[in-house]
GROMACS .gro file of N, CA and C in nm:
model
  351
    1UNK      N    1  -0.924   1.194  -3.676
    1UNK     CA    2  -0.939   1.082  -3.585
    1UNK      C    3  -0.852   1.107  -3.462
    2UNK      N    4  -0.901   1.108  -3.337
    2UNK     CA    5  -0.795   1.114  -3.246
    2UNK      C    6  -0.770   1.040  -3.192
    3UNK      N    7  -0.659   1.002  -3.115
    3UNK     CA    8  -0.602   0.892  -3.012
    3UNK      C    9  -0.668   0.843  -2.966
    4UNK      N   10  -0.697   0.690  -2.919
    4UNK     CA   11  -0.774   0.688  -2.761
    4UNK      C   12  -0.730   0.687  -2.663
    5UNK      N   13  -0.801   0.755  -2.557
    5UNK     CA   14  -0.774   0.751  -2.433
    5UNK      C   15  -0.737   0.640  -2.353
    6UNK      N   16  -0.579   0.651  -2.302
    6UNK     CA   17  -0.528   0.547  -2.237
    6UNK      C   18  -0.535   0.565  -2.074
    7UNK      N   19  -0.564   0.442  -2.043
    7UNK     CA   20  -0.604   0.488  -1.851
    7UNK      C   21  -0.529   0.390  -1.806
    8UNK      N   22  -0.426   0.460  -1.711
    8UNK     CA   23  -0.286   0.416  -1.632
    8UNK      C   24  -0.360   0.416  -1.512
    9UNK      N   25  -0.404   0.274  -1.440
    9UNK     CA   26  -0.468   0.253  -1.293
    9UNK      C   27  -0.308   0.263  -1.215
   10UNK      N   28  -0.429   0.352  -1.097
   10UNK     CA   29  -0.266   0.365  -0.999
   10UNK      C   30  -0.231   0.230  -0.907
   11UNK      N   31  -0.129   0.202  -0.873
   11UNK     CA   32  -0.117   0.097  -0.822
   11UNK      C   33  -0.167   0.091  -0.736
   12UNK      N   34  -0.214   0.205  -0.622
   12UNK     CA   35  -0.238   0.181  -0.480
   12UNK      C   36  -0.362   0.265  -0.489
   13UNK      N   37  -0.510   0.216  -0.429
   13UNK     CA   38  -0.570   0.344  -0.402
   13UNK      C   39  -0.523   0.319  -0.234
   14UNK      N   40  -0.540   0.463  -0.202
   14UNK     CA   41  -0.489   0.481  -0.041
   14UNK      C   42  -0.608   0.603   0.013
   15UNK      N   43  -0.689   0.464   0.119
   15UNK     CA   44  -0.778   0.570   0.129
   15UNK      C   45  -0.745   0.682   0.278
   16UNK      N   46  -0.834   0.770   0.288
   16UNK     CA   47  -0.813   0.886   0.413
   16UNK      C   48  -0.751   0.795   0.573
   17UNK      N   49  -0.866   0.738   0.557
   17UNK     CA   50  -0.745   0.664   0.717
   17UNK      C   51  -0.673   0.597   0.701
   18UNK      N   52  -0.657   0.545   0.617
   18UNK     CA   53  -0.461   0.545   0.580
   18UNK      C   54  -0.365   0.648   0.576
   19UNK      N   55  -0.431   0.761   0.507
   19UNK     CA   56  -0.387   0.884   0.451
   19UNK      C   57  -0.317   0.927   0.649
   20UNK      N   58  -0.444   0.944   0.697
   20UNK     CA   59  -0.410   1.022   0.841
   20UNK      C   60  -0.353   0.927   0.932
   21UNK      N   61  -0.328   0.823   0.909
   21UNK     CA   62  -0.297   0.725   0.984
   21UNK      C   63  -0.112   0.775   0.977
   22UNK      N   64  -0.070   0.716   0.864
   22UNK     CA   65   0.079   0.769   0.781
   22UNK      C   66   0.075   0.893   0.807
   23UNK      N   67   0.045   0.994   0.832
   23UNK     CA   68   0.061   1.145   0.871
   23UNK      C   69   0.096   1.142   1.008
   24UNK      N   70  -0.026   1.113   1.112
   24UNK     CA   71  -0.003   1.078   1.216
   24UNK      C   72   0.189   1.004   1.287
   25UNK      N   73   0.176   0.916   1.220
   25UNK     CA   74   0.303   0.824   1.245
   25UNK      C   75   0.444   0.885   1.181
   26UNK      N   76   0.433   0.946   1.103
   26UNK     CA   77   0.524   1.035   1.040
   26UNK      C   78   0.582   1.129   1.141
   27UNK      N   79   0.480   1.227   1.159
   27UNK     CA   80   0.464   1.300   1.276
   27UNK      C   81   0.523   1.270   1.418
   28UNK      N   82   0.532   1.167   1.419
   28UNK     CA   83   0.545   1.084   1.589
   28UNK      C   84   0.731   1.082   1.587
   29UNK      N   85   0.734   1.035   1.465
   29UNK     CA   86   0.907   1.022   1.457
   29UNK      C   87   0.974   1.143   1.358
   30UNK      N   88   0.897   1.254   1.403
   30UNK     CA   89   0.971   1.383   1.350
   30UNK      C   90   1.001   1.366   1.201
   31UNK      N   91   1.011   1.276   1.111
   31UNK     CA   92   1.077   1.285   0.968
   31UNK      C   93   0.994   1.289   0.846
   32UNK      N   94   1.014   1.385   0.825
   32UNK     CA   95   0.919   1.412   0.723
   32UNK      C   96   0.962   1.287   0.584
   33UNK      N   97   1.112   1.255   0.583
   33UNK     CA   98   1.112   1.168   0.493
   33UNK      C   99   1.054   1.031   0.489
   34UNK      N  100   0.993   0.992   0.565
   34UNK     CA  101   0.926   0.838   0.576
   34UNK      C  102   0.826   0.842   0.505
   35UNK      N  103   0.807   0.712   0.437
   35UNK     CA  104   0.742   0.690   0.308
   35UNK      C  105   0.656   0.565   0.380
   36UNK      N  106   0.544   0.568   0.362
   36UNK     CA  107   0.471   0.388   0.358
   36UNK      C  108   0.547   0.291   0.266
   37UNK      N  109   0.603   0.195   0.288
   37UNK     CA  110   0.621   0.092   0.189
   37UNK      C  111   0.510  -0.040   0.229
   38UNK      N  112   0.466  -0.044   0.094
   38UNK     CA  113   0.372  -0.194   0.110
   38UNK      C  114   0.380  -0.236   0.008
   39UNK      N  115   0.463  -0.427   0.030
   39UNK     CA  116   0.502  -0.522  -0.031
   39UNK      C  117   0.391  -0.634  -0.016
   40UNK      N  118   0.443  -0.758  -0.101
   40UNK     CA  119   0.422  -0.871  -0.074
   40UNK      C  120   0.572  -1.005  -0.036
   41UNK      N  121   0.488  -1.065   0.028
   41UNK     CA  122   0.669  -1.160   0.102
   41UNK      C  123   0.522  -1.350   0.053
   42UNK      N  124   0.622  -1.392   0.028
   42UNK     CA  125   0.563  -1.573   0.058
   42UNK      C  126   0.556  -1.587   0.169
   43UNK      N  127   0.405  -1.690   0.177
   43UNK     CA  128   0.411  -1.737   0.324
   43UNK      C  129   0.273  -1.706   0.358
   44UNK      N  130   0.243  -1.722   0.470
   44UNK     CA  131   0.092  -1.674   0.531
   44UNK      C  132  -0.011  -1.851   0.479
   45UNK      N  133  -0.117  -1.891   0.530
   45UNK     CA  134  -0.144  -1.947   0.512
   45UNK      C  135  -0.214  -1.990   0.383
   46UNK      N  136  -0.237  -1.854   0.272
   46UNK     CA  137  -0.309  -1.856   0.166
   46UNK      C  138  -0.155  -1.851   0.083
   47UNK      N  139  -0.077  -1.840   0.109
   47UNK     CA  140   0.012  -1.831  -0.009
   47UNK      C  141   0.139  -1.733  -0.043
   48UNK      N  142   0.058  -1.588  -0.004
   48UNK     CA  143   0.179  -1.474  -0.012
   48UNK      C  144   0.070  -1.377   0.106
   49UNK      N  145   0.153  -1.309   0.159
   49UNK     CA  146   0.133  -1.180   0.245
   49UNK      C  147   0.141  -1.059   0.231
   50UNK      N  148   0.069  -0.968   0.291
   50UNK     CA  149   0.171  -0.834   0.298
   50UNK      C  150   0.199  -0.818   0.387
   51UNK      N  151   0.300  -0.697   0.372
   51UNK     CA  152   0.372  -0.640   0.469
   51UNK      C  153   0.384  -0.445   0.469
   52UNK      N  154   0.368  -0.428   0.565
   52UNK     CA  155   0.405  -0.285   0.585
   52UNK      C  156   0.516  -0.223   0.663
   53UNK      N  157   0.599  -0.097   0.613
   53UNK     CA  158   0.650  -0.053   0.693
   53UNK      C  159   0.731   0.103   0.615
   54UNK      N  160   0.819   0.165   0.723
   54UNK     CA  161   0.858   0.287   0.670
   54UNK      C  162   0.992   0.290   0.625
   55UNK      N  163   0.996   0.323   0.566
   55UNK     CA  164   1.134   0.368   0.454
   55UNK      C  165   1.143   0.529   0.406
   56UNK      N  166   1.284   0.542   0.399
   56UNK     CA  167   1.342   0.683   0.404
   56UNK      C  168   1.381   0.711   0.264
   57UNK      N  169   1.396   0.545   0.170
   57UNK     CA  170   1.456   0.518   0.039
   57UNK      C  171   1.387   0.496  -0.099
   58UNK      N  172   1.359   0.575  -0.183
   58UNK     CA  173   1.254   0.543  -0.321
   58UNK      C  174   1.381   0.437  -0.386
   59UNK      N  175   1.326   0.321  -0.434
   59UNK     CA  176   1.456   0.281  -0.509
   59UNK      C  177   1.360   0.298  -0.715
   60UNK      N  178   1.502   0.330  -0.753
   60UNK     CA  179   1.394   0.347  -0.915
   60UNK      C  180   1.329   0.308  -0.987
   61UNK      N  181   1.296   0.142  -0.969
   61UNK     CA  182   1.199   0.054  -0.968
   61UNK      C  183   1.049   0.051  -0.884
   62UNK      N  184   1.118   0.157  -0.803
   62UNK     CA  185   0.945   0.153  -0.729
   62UNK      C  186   0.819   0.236  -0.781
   63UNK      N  187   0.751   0.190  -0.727
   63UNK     CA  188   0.629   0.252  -0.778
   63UNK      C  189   0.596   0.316  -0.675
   64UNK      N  190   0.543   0.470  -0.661
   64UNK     CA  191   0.495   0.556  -0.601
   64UNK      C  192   0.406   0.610  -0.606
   65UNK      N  193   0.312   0.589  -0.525
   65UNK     CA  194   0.153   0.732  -0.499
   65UNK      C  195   0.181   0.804  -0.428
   66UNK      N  196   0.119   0.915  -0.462
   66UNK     CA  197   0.168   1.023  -0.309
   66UNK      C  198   0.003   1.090  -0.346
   67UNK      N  199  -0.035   1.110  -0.177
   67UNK     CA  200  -0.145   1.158  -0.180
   67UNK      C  201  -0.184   1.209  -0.070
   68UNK      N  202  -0.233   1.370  -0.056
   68UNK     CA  203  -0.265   1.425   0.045
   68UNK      C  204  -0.141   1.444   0.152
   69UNK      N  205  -0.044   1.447   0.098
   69UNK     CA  206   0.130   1.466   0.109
   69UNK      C  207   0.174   1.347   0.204
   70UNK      N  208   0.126   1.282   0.145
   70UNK     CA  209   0.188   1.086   0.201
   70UNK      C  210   0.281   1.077   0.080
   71UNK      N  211   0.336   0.963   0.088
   71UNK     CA  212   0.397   0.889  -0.003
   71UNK      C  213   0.334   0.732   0.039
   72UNK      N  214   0.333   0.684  -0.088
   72UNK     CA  215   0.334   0.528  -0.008
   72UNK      C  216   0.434   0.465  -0.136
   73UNK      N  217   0.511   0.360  -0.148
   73UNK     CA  218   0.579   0.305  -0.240
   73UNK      C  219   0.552   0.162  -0.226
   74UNK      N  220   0.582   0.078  -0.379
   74UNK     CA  221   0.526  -0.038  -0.399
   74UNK      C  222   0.681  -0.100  -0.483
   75UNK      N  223   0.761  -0.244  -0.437
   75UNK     CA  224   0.887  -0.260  -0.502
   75UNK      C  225   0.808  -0.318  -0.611
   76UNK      N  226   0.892  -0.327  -0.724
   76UNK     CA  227   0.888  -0.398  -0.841
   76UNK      C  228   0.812  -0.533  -0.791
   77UNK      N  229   0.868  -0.608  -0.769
   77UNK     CA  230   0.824  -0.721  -0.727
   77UNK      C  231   0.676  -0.726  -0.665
   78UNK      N  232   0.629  -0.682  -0.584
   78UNK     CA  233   0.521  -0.634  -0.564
   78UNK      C  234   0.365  -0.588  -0.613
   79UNK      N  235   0.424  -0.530  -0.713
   79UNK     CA  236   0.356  -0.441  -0.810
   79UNK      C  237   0.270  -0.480  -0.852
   80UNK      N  238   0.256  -0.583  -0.946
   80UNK     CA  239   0.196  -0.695  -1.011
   80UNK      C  240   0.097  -0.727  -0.966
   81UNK      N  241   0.114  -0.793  -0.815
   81UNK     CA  242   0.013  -0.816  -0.717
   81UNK      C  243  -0.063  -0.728  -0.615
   82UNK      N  244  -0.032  -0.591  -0.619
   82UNK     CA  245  -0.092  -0.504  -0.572
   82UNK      C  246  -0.189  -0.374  -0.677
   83UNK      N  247  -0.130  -0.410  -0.792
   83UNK     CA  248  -0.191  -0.317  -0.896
   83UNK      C  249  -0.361  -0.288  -0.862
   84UNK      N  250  -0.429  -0.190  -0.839
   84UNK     CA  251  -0.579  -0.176  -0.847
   84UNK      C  252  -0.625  -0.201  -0.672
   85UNK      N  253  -0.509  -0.247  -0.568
   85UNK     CA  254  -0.584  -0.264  -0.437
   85UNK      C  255  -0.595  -0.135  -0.398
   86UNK      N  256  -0.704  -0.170  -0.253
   86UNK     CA  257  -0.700   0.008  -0.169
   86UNK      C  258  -0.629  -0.066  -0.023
   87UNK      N  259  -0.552   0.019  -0.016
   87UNK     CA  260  -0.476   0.012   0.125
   87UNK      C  261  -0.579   0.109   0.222
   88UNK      N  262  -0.609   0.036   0.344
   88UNK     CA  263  -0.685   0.090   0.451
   88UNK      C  264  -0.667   0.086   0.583
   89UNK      N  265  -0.639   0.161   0.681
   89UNK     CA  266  -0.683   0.163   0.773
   89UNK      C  267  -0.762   0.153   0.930
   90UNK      N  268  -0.792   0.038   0.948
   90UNK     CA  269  -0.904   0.019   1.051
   90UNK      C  270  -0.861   0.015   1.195
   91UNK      N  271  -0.958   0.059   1.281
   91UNK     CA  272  -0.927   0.043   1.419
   91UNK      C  273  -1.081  -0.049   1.432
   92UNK      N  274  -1.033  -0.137   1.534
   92UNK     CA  275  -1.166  -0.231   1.558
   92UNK      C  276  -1.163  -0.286   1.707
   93UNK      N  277  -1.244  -0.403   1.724
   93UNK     CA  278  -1.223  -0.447   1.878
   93UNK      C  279  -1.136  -0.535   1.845
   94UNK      N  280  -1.078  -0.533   1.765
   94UNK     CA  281  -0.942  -0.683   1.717
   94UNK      C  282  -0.813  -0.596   1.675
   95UNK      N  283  -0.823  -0.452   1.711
   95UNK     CA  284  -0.703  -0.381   1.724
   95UNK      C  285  -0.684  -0.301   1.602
   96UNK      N  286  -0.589  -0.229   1.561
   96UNK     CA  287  -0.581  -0.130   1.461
   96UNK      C  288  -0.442  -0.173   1.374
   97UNK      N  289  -0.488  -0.188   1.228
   97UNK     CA  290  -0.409  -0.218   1.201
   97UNK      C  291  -0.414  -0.165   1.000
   98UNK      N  292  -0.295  -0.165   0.906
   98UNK     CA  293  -0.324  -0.120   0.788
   98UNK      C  294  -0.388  -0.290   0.740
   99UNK      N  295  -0.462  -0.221   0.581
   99UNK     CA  296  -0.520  -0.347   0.579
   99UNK      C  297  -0.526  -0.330   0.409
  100UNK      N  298  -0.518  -0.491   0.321
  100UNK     CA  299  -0.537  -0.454   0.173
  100UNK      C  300  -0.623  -0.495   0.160
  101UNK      N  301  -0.733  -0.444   0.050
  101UNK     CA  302  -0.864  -0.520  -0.043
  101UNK      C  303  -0.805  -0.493  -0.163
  102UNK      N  304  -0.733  -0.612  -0.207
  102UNK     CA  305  -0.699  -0.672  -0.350
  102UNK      C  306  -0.769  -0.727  -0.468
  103UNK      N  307  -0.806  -0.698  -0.547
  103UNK     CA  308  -0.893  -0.731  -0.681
  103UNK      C  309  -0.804  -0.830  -0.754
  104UNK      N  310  -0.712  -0.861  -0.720
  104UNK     CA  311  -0.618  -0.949  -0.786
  104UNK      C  312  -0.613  -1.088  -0.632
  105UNK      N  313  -0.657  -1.124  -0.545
  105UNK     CA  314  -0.654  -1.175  -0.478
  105UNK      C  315  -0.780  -1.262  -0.538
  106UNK      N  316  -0.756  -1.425  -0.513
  106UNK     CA  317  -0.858  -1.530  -0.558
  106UNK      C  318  -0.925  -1.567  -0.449
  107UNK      N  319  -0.828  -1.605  -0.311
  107UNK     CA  320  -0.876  -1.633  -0.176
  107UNK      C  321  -0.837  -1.529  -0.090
  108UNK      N  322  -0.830  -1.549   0.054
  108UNK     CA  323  -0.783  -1.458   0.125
  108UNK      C  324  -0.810  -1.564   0.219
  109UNK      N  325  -0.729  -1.507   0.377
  109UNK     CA  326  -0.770  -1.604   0.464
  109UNK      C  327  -0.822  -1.543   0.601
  110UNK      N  328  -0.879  -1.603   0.660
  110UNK     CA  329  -0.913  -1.547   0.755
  110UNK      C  330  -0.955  -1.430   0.790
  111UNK      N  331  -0.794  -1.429   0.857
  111UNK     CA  332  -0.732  -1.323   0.939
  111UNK      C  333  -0.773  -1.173   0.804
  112UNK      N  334  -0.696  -1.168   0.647
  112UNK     CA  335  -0.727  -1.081   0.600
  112UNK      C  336  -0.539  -1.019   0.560
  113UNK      N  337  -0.448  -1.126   0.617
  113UNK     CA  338  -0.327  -1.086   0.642
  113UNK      C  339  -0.216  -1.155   0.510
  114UNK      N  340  -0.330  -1.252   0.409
  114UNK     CA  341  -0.237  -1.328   0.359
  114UNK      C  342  -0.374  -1.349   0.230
  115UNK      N  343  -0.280  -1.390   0.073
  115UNK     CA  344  -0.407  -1.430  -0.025
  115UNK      C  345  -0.377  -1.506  -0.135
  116UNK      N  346  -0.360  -1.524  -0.237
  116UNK     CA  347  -0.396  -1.641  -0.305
  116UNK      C  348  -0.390  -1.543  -0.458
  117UNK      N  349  -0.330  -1.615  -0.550
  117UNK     CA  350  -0.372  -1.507  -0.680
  117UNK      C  351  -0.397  -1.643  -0.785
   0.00000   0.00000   0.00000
């Protein structure tokens, strides 16, 4: 009889224009050590938000993807509510900006900046 197969979903899918987006910007400020960090903070009109930005620091609670030699990291706190999203990329006529599609999100609002669990 053998084991069954256990499937560990990654916390983040991170797709290509994200991927080149974070390369790009990496690039701009010379350091190869900058990492994507994407959290969640309270607030926003649905409830909780995210947030993005760069960090130089893994702390040992975090959760990490690395892909296509990105890093992106997710804090503890976070985690929970980001488990199974894809972090993306878009440039549009409403400007360029990173963006989440959350499977753990009930509402969302609007904008696309804030959601509801």
């Amino acid at each position: 009889m053998t084991a069954p197969e256990v499937f560990t979903p990654e916390p983040l899918l991170v797709t290509e224009s994200a991927v080149n987006k974070v390369k790009s910007l990496v690039e701009e400020e010379a350091n190869d050590d900058l990492k994507l960090r994407v959290f969640v903070t309270g607030g926003g009109c649905s409830g909780f938000q995210y947030g993005f930005t760069f960090d130089e620091i893994v702390t040992e609670d975090d959760a990490v993807v690395e892909k296509d030699g990105i890093t992106v990291v997710v804090d503890a706190m976070s985690y929970p509510y980001l488990m199974g999203a894809k972090v993306d990329y878009e440039e549009g006529l409403q400007g360029s900006k990173f963006v989440v599609q959350n499977p753990n999100a009930s509402t969302t609002c609007g904008c696309g900046a804030s959601f509801a669990v």
